[in-house]
Amino acid sequence: MSMESVKTIRGISSDVTLAKGIDIDVSSTYTVSMEVRSIGKEKSKAYFYLDCLDEKGRSIKRQHVNRKTQFPPVKVIGVSEDRKSLSIEEDQTVWDDSPTNLLGLYLDGDLEQLPLYSLFKISKKNSTEIILSSPMDASIEIKPGVTKARVHVNEGTANVYPALRAQMVPFEWTKYESQIHGESFGIKHDKFLLGTRSVRIGIRANWEQTGADVEFAMKNLVFSQIKYLLH
């Protein structure tokens, strides 16, 4: 997509969607470029972001890709009748009791893919059992001896910020650009989130600048796939 005309954003903490439903091939390389400037009395703090969406058009959230790697995954061997606890192969690892901890389930045991979209609050874990704060839905099919579970963290956003990230934008027109290629099980601003199939793109301007006289302007925005020709 491209936008040549000048777009201005005035007001505090403005979040503007520029385009959505853009299909992504994570094996390709994409380029982002734009020209921006501040036109108020003070410089605007701005972000250009990609909201990465999965195959069902849902935002991939930070908790889906933010694993606590210091805690190894465990294999699930059963689920209780009330669906509030999971039996696991014996594991002596002590999980910390942070309130941000969530349990990610990998139903087919593939730890290189995203976990189940729904993550669960953990009440406690011992060497043979994980107790959840609330029951799992009956539609979730645990595969004994195959399904794996591990700790994820529920905090922060999961947007990718290529090219423009928390910059104080100059008063003269300034070009920002970068490339994005591949996917990452973790937030890296030159890669899509694991499982990305499409994106929504947007701009956050004048961010958290309460009381400031700020206005942001942008033109010549390009987000496009780079296609290589082999001769």
PDB file of C-alpha atoms in Angstrom:
ATOM      1  CA  MET A   1       0.000   0.000   0.000  1.00  0.00           C
ATOM      2  CA  SER A   2       1.076   3.599  -0.494  1.00  0.00           C
ATOM      3  CA  MET A   3      -0.112   7.028   0.581  1.00  0.00           C
ATOM      4  CA  GLU A   4       1.390  10.073  -1.148  1.00  0.00           C
ATOM      5  CA  SER A   5      -0.816  12.845   0.223  1.00  0.00           C
ATOM      6  CA  VAL A   6       0.016  14.583   3.483  1.00  0.00           C
ATOM      7  CA  LYS A   7      -1.813  13.268   6.547  1.00  0.00           C
ATOM      8  CA  THR A   8      -1.807  15.335   9.716  1.00  0.00           C
ATOM      9  CA  ILE A   9      -2.637  14.215  13.231  1.00  0.00           C
ATOM     10  CA  ARG A  10      -3.369  16.680  15.997  1.00  0.00           C
ATOM     11  CA  GLY A  11      -4.289  15.786  19.539  1.00  0.00           C
ATOM     12  CA  ILE A  12      -2.822  13.823  22.383  1.00  0.00           C
ATOM     13  CA  SER A  13      -2.045  10.106  22.026  1.00  0.00           C
ATOM     14  CA  SER A  14      -3.736   9.680  18.664  1.00  0.00           C
ATOM     15  CA  ASP A  15      -3.822   6.134  17.279  1.00  0.00           C
ATOM     16  CA  VAL A  16      -4.844   6.013  13.619  1.00  0.00           C
ATOM     17  CA  THR A  17      -5.334   2.866  11.513  1.00  0.00           C
ATOM     18  CA  LEU A  18      -3.925   3.454   8.031  1.00  0.00           C
ATOM     19  CA  ALA A  19      -4.778   0.101   6.424  1.00  0.00           C
ATOM     20  CA  LYS A  20      -5.902  -3.355   7.496  1.00  0.00           C
ATOM     21  CA  GLY A  21      -6.243  -6.832   6.076  1.00  0.00           C
ATOM     22  CA  ILE A  22      -2.930  -6.722   4.187  1.00  0.00           C
ATOM     23  CA  ASP A  23      -1.946 -10.330   3.423  1.00  0.00           C
ATOM     24  CA  ILE A  24       1.604 -11.269   4.389  1.00  0.00           C
ATOM     25  CA  ASP A  25       4.000 -13.921   3.102  1.00  0.00           C
ATOM     26  CA  VAL A  26       6.569 -14.169   5.897  1.00  0.00           C
ATOM     27  CA  SER A  27       9.094 -15.786   3.556  1.00  0.00           C
ATOM     28  CA  SER A  28       9.248 -12.527   1.564  1.00  0.00           C
ATOM     29  CA  THR A  29      10.931  -9.250   2.445  1.00  0.00           C
ATOM     30  CA  TYR A  30       8.863  -6.095   2.937  1.00  0.00           C
ATOM     31  CA  THR A  31       9.949  -2.494   2.950  1.00  0.00           C
ATOM     32  CA  VAL A  32       8.511   0.376   4.974  1.00  0.00           C
ATOM     33  CA  SER A  33       9.302   3.999   4.210  1.00  0.00           C
ATOM     34  CA  MET A  34       7.700   7.330   5.052  1.00  0.00           C
ATOM     35  CA  GLU A  35       8.454  11.021   5.372  1.00  0.00           C
ATOM     36  CA  VAL A  36       7.360  12.710   8.582  1.00  0.00           C
ATOM     37  CA  ARG A  37       7.695  16.021  10.369  1.00  0.00           C
ATOM     38  CA  SER A  38       6.410  17.869  13.412  1.00  0.00           C
ATOM     39  CA  ILE A  39       4.377  20.967  12.641  1.00  0.00           C
ATOM     40  CA  GLY A  40       3.316  22.077  16.113  1.00  0.00           C
ATOM     41  CA  LYS A  41       5.305  24.142  18.591  1.00  0.00           C
ATOM     42  CA  GLU A  42       6.871  21.007  20.043  1.00  0.00           C
ATOM     43  CA  LYS A  43       8.179  17.828  18.473  1.00  0.00           C
ATOM     44  CA  SER A  44       5.754  14.916  18.178  1.00  0.00           C
ATOM     45  CA  LYS A  45       6.661  11.527  19.617  1.00  0.00           C
ATOM     46  CA  ALA A  46       5.569   8.933  17.065  1.00  0.00           C
ATOM     47  CA  TYR A  47       5.418   5.226  16.305  1.00  0.00           C
ATOM     48  CA  PHE A  48       4.635   3.376  13.070  1.00  0.00           C
ATOM     49  CA  TYR A  49       3.306  -0.085  13.910  1.00  0.00           C
ATOM     50  CA  LEU A  50       2.208  -3.405  12.487  1.00  0.00           C
ATOM     51  CA  ASP A  51      -0.561  -5.255  14.308  1.00  0.00           C
ATOM     52  CA  CYS A  52       0.167  -8.869  13.301  1.00  0.00           C
ATOM     53  CA  LEU A  53      -2.898 -11.063  12.739  1.00  0.00           C
ATOM     54  CA  ASP A  54      -3.168 -14.856  12.666  1.00  0.00           C
ATOM     55  CA  GLU A  55      -4.983 -17.049  10.122  1.00  0.00           C
ATOM     56  CA  LYS A  56      -8.324 -16.180  11.738  1.00  0.00           C
ATOM     57  CA  GLY A  57      -7.687 -12.442  11.665  1.00  0.00           C
ATOM     58  CA  ARG A  58      -7.025 -12.210  15.429  1.00  0.00           C
ATOM     59  CA  SER A  59      -4.280 -10.029  16.872  1.00  0.00           C
ATOM     60  CA  ILE A  60      -1.290 -12.046  17.997  1.00  0.00           C
ATOM     61  CA  LYS A  61      -0.787 -10.856  21.561  1.00  0.00           C
ATOM     62  CA  ARG A  62       2.377 -10.522  23.585  1.00  0.00           C
ATOM     63  CA  GLN A  63       1.439 -13.443  25.810  1.00  0.00           C
ATOM     64  CA  HIS A  64       1.338 -15.731  22.761  1.00  0.00           C
ATOM     65  CA  VAL A  65       4.963 -15.039  21.854  1.00  0.00           C
ATOM     66  CA  ASN A  66       6.469 -14.091  25.215  1.00  0.00           C
ATOM     67  CA  ARG A  67       7.583 -17.364  26.791  1.00  0.00           C
ATOM     68  CA  LYS A  68       9.432 -17.669  30.094  1.00  0.00           C
ATOM     69  CA  THR A  69      12.266 -19.700  28.660  1.00  0.00           C
ATOM     70  CA  GLN A  70      13.849 -20.275  32.077  1.00  0.00           C
ATOM     71  CA  PHE A  71      10.991 -22.704  32.758  1.00  0.00           C
ATOM     72  CA  PRO A  72      11.116 -25.735  30.448  1.00  0.00           C
ATOM     73  CA  PRO A  73       7.904 -27.076  28.898  1.00  0.00           C
ATOM     74  CA  VAL A  74       6.176 -30.059  30.496  1.00  0.00           C
ATOM     75  CA  LYS A  75       4.249 -32.913  28.914  1.00  0.00           C
ATOM     76  CA  VAL A  76       0.549 -33.186  29.786  1.00  0.00           C
ATOM     77  CA  ILE A  77      -0.727 -36.702  30.472  1.00  0.00           C
ATOM     78  CA  GLY A  78      -4.311 -35.966  31.524  1.00  0.00           C
ATOM     79  CA  VAL A  79      -6.967 -33.477  32.570  1.00  0.00           C
ATOM     80  CA  SER A  80      -9.223 -33.609  35.609  1.00  0.00           C
ATOM     81  CA  GLU A  81     -12.976 -34.159  35.325  1.00  0.00           C
ATOM     82  CA  ASP A  82     -13.680 -30.567  36.387  1.00  0.00           C
ATOM     83  CA  ARG A  83     -11.042 -29.404  33.839  1.00  0.00           C
ATOM     84  CA  LYS A  84      -9.302 -27.230  36.415  1.00  0.00           C
ATOM     85  CA  SER A  85      -6.091 -29.226  36.655  1.00  0.00           C
ATOM     86  CA  LEU A  86      -3.667 -30.935  34.306  1.00  0.00           C
ATOM     87  CA  SER A  87      -1.674 -34.039  35.203  1.00  0.00           C
ATOM     88  CA  ILE A  88       1.884 -33.789  33.943  1.00  0.00           C
ATOM     89  CA  GLU A  89       4.912 -36.033  33.656  1.00  0.00           C
ATOM     90  CA  GLU A  90       6.932 -35.592  36.841  1.00  0.00           C
ATOM     91  CA  ASP A  91       8.762 -32.288  36.761  1.00  0.00           C
ATOM     92  CA  GLN A  92      10.555 -30.760  39.729  1.00  0.00           C
ATOM     93  CA  THR A  93      10.929 -27.267  38.257  1.00  0.00           C
ATOM     94  CA  VAL A  94       9.493 -24.615  40.576  1.00  0.00           C
ATOM     95  CA  TRP A  95       7.531 -22.023  38.599  1.00  0.00           C
ATOM     96  CA  ASP A  96       7.493 -18.559  40.132  1.00  0.00           C
ATOM     97  CA  ASP A  97       4.172 -17.171  41.335  1.00  0.00           C
ATOM     98  CA  SER A  98       4.119 -13.960  39.289  1.00  0.00           C
ATOM     99  CA  PRO A  99       0.520 -12.765  38.711  1.00  0.00           C
ATOM    100  CA  THR A 100       1.433 -12.169  35.053  1.00  0.00           C
ATOM    101  CA  ASN A 101       2.132 -15.863  34.454  1.00  0.00           C
ATOM    102  CA  LEU A 102      -0.140 -17.632  31.978  1.00  0.00           C
ATOM    103  CA  LEU A 103      -0.163 -21.217  30.798  1.00  0.00           C
ATOM    104  CA  GLY A 104       0.291 -21.796  27.077  1.00  0.00           C
ATOM    105  CA  LEU A 105      -0.939 -25.127  25.702  1.00  0.00           C
ATOM    106  CA  TYR A 106       0.605 -26.703  22.610  1.00  0.00           C
ATOM    107  CA  LEU A 107      -2.053 -29.278  21.820  1.00  0.00           C
ATOM    108  CA  ASP A 108      -0.009 -31.107  19.165  1.00  0.00           C
ATOM    109  CA  GLY A 109       3.229 -30.779  21.116  1.00  0.00           C
ATOM    110  CA  ASP A 110       4.857 -28.496  18.529  1.00  0.00           C
ATOM    111  CA  LEU A 111       6.715 -25.833  20.492  1.00  0.00           C
ATOM    112  CA  GLU A 112       7.795 -24.012  17.325  1.00  0.00           C
ATOM    113  CA  GLN A 113       4.217 -22.903  16.615  1.00  0.00           C
ATOM    114  CA  LEU A 114       1.940 -20.554  18.538  1.00  0.00           C
ATOM    115  CA  PRO A 115       0.168 -22.020  21.569  1.00  0.00           C
ATOM    116  CA  LEU A 116      -3.602 -22.316  21.819  1.00  0.00           C
ATOM    117  CA  TYR A 117      -5.052 -18.804  21.372  1.00  0.00           C
ATOM    118  CA  SER A 118      -6.626 -18.952  24.847  1.00  0.00           C
ATOM    119  CA  LEU A 119      -4.049 -18.875  27.635  1.00  0.00           C
ATOM    120  CA  PHE A 120      -4.898 -19.715  31.238  1.00  0.00           C
ATOM    121  CA  LYS A 121      -4.149 -18.204  34.635  1.00  0.00           C
ATOM    122  CA  ILE A 122      -2.163 -20.544  36.836  1.00  0.00           C
ATOM    123  CA  SER A 123      -3.165 -21.150  40.442  1.00  0.00           C
ATOM    124  CA  LYS A 124      -0.156 -23.338  41.296  1.00  0.00           C
ATOM    125  CA  LYS A 125       2.069 -26.141  40.066  1.00  0.00           C
ATOM    126  CA  ASN A 126       3.603 -29.109  41.834  1.00  0.00           C
ATOM    127  CA  SER A 127       5.741 -31.935  40.476  1.00  0.00           C
ATOM    128  CA  THR A 128       2.810 -33.841  38.937  1.00  0.00           C
ATOM    129  CA  GLU A 129       0.010 -31.306  38.463  1.00  0.00           C
ATOM    130  CA  ILE A 130      -0.810 -27.815  37.214  1.00  0.00           C
ATOM    131  CA  ILE A 131      -3.883 -26.239  38.814  1.00  0.00           C
ATOM    132  CA  LEU A 132      -5.659 -23.520  36.862  1.00  0.00           C
ATOM    133  CA  SER A 133      -7.569 -20.562  38.265  1.00  0.00           C
ATOM    134  CA  SER A 134     -10.640 -21.496  36.215  1.00  0.00           C
ATOM    135  CA  PRO A 135     -11.748 -24.527  34.173  1.00  0.00           C
ATOM    136  CA  MET A 136     -10.770 -25.019  30.552  1.00  0.00           C
ATOM    137  CA  ASP A 137     -13.516 -25.034  27.976  1.00  0.00           C
ATOM    138  CA  ALA A 138     -14.818 -28.509  27.157  1.00  0.00           C
ATOM    139  CA  SER A 139     -13.969 -27.990  23.485  1.00  0.00           C
ATOM    140  CA  ILE A 140     -10.220 -27.998  24.179  1.00  0.00           C
ATOM    141  CA  GLU A 141      -8.929 -31.465  23.374  1.00  0.00           C
ATOM    142  CA  ILE A 142      -5.889 -32.456  25.407  1.00  0.00           C
ATOM    143  CA  LYS A 143      -3.817 -35.211  23.785  1.00  0.00           C
ATOM    144  CA  PRO A 144      -2.307 -37.216  26.669  1.00  0.00           C
ATOM    145  CA  GLY A 145       1.425 -37.683  26.266  1.00  0.00           C
ATOM    146  CA  VAL A 146       1.504 -35.328  23.256  1.00  0.00           C
ATOM    147  CA  THR A 147       0.200 -31.961  24.477  1.00  0.00           C
ATOM    148  CA  LYS A 148       2.830 -29.746  26.096  1.00  0.00           C
ATOM    149  CA  ALA A 149       2.479 -26.771  28.396  1.00  0.00           C
ATOM    150  CA  ARG A 150       4.778 -23.925  29.323  1.00  0.00           C
ATOM    151  CA  VAL A 151       4.731 -20.552  31.063  1.00  0.00           C
ATOM    152  CA  HIS A 152       4.030 -17.399  29.063  1.00  0.00           C
ATOM    153  CA  VAL A 153       3.952 -13.830  30.343  1.00  0.00           C
ATOM    154  CA  ASN A 154       0.972 -11.492  30.075  1.00  0.00           C
ATOM    155  CA  GLU A 155       2.365  -7.972  29.872  1.00  0.00           C
ATOM    156  CA  GLY A 156       2.769  -5.238  27.265  1.00  0.00           C
ATOM    157  CA  THR A 157       1.724  -5.008  23.642  1.00  0.00           C
ATOM    158  CA  ALA A 158       2.902  -7.184  20.795  1.00  0.00           C
ATOM    159  CA  ASN A 159       3.041  -4.695  17.951  1.00  0.00           C
ATOM    160  CA  VAL A 160       6.064  -4.631  15.667  1.00  0.00           C
ATOM    161  CA  TYR A 161       7.532  -1.132  15.182  1.00  0.00           C
ATOM    162  CA  PRO A 162       9.617  -0.933  12.000  1.00  0.00           C
ATOM    163  CA  ALA A 163      11.223   2.331  10.842  1.00  0.00           C
ATOM    164  CA  LEU A 164       9.669   4.717  13.386  1.00  0.00           C
ATOM    165  CA  ARG A 165       9.637   3.818  17.071  1.00  0.00           C
ATOM    166  CA  ALA A 166       9.352   6.378  19.874  1.00  0.00           C
ATOM    167  CA  GLN A 167      11.158   9.004  17.803  1.00  0.00           C
ATOM    168  CA  MET A 168      10.853  12.695  18.549  1.00  0.00           C
ATOM    169  CA  VAL A 169      10.072  13.752  14.988  1.00  0.00           C
ATOM    170  CA  PRO A 170      12.116  16.681  13.552  1.00  0.00           C
ATOM    171  CA  PHE A 171      10.465  19.864  12.295  1.00  0.00           C
ATOM    172  CA  GLU A 172      11.817  19.330   8.773  1.00  0.00           C
ATOM    173  CA  TRP A 173      10.645  16.522   6.506  1.00  0.00           C
ATOM    174  CA  THR A 174      12.658  13.405   7.446  1.00  0.00           C
ATOM    175  CA  LYS A 175      12.597   9.990   5.822  1.00  0.00           C
ATOM    176  CA  TYR A 176      12.444   6.824   7.901  1.00  0.00           C
ATOM    177  CA  GLU A 177      12.682   3.368   6.372  1.00  0.00           C
ATOM    178  CA  SER A 178      13.444  -0.247   7.211  1.00  0.00           C
ATOM    179  CA  GLN A 179      12.872  -3.801   6.016  1.00  0.00           C
ATOM    180  CA  ILE A 180      11.017  -6.728   7.560  1.00  0.00           C
ATOM    181  CA  HIS A 181      11.692 -10.359   6.762  1.00  0.00           C
ATOM    182  CA  GLY A 182      10.783 -13.678   8.366  1.00  0.00           C
ATOM    183  CA  GLU A 183       9.060 -14.309  11.667  1.00  0.00           C
ATOM    184  CA  SER A 184      10.141 -14.541  15.272  1.00  0.00           C
ATOM    185  CA  PHE A 185       8.866 -16.270  18.406  1.00  0.00           C
ATOM    186  CA  GLY A 186       9.439 -13.043  20.283  1.00  0.00           C
ATOM    187  CA  ILE A 187       9.222  -9.353  19.413  1.00  0.00           C
ATOM    188  CA  LYS A 188      11.872  -8.184  16.958  1.00  0.00           C
ATOM    189  CA  HIS A 189      11.125  -5.061  14.974  1.00  0.00           C
ATOM    190  CA  ASP A 190      12.614  -6.387  11.734  1.00  0.00           C
ATOM    191  CA  LYS A 191      10.485  -9.561  11.782  1.00  0.00           C
ATOM    192  CA  PHE A 192       6.799 -10.457  11.836  1.00  0.00           C
ATOM    193  CA  LEU A 193       5.412 -12.244  14.876  1.00  0.00           C
ATOM    194  CA  LEU A 194       5.265 -16.011  14.598  1.00  0.00           C
ATOM    195  CA  GLY A 195       2.021 -17.043  12.908  1.00  0.00           C
ATOM    196  CA  THR A 196       1.447 -13.742  11.048  1.00  0.00           C
ATOM    197  CA  ARG A 197      -0.836 -14.095   8.019  1.00  0.00           C
ATOM    198  CA  SER A 198      -1.948 -10.474   7.616  1.00  0.00           C
ATOM    199  CA  VAL A 199      -1.351  -7.097   9.243  1.00  0.00           C
ATOM    200  CA  ARG A 200      -3.133  -3.922  10.234  1.00  0.00           C
ATOM    201  CA  ILE A 201      -0.849  -0.903   9.993  1.00  0.00           C
ATOM    202  CA  GLY A 202      -1.165   2.327  11.872  1.00  0.00           C
ATOM    203  CA  ILE A 203       0.509   5.359  13.334  1.00  0.00           C
ATOM    204  CA  ARG A 204       0.618   6.584  16.935  1.00  0.00           C
ATOM    205  CA  ALA A 205       1.415  10.265  17.051  1.00  0.00           C
ATOM    206  CA  ASN A 206       1.831  12.858  19.816  1.00  0.00           C
ATOM    207  CA  TRP A 207       2.033   9.896  22.157  1.00  0.00           C
ATOM    208  CA  GLU A 208       1.554  10.636  25.870  1.00  0.00           C
ATOM    209  CA  GLN A 209       2.420  14.311  25.335  1.00  0.00           C
ATOM    210  CA  THR A 210      -0.251  15.688  27.615  1.00  0.00           C
ATOM    211  CA  GLY A 211      -0.455  19.470  27.556  1.00  0.00           C
ATOM    212  CA  ALA A 212       1.968  19.850  24.659  1.00  0.00           C
ATOM    213  CA  ASP A 213       1.228  21.820  21.484  1.00  0.00           C
ATOM    214  CA  VAL A 214       2.053  19.013  19.051  1.00  0.00           C
ATOM    215  CA  GLU A 215       0.984  18.115  15.538  1.00  0.00           C
ATOM    216  CA  PHE A 216       2.338  15.345  13.318  1.00  0.00           C
ATOM    217  CA  ALA A 217       2.464  15.170   9.521  1.00  0.00           C
ATOM    218  CA  MET A 218       3.268  12.243   7.232  1.00  0.00           C
ATOM    219  CA  LYS A 219       3.504  11.722   3.461  1.00  0.00           C
ATOM    220  CA  ASN A 220       4.835   9.246   0.886  1.00  0.00           C
ATOM    221  CA  LEU A 221       4.115   6.207   3.043  1.00  0.00           C
ATOM    222  CA  VAL A 222       4.999   2.911   1.354  1.00  0.00           C
ATOM    223  CA  PHE A 223       4.546  -0.602   2.730  1.00  0.00           C
ATOM    224  CA  SER A 224       5.285  -3.138   0.038  1.00  0.00           C
ATOM    225  CA  GLN A 225       6.643  -6.583  -0.699  1.00  0.00           C
ATOM    226  CA  ILE A 226      10.057  -6.740  -2.334  1.00  0.00           C
ATOM    227  CA  LYS A 227      10.117  -9.241  -5.183  1.00  0.00           C
ATOM    228  CA  TYR A 228      13.423 -10.562  -6.355  1.00  0.00           C
ATOM    229  CA  LEU A 229      13.943 -11.578  -9.993  1.00  0.00           C
ATOM    230  CA  LEU A 230      16.396 -14.386 -10.699  1.00  0.00           C
ATOM    231  CA  HIS A 231      18.167 -14.316 -14.083  1.00  0.00           C
TER     232      HIS A 231
END
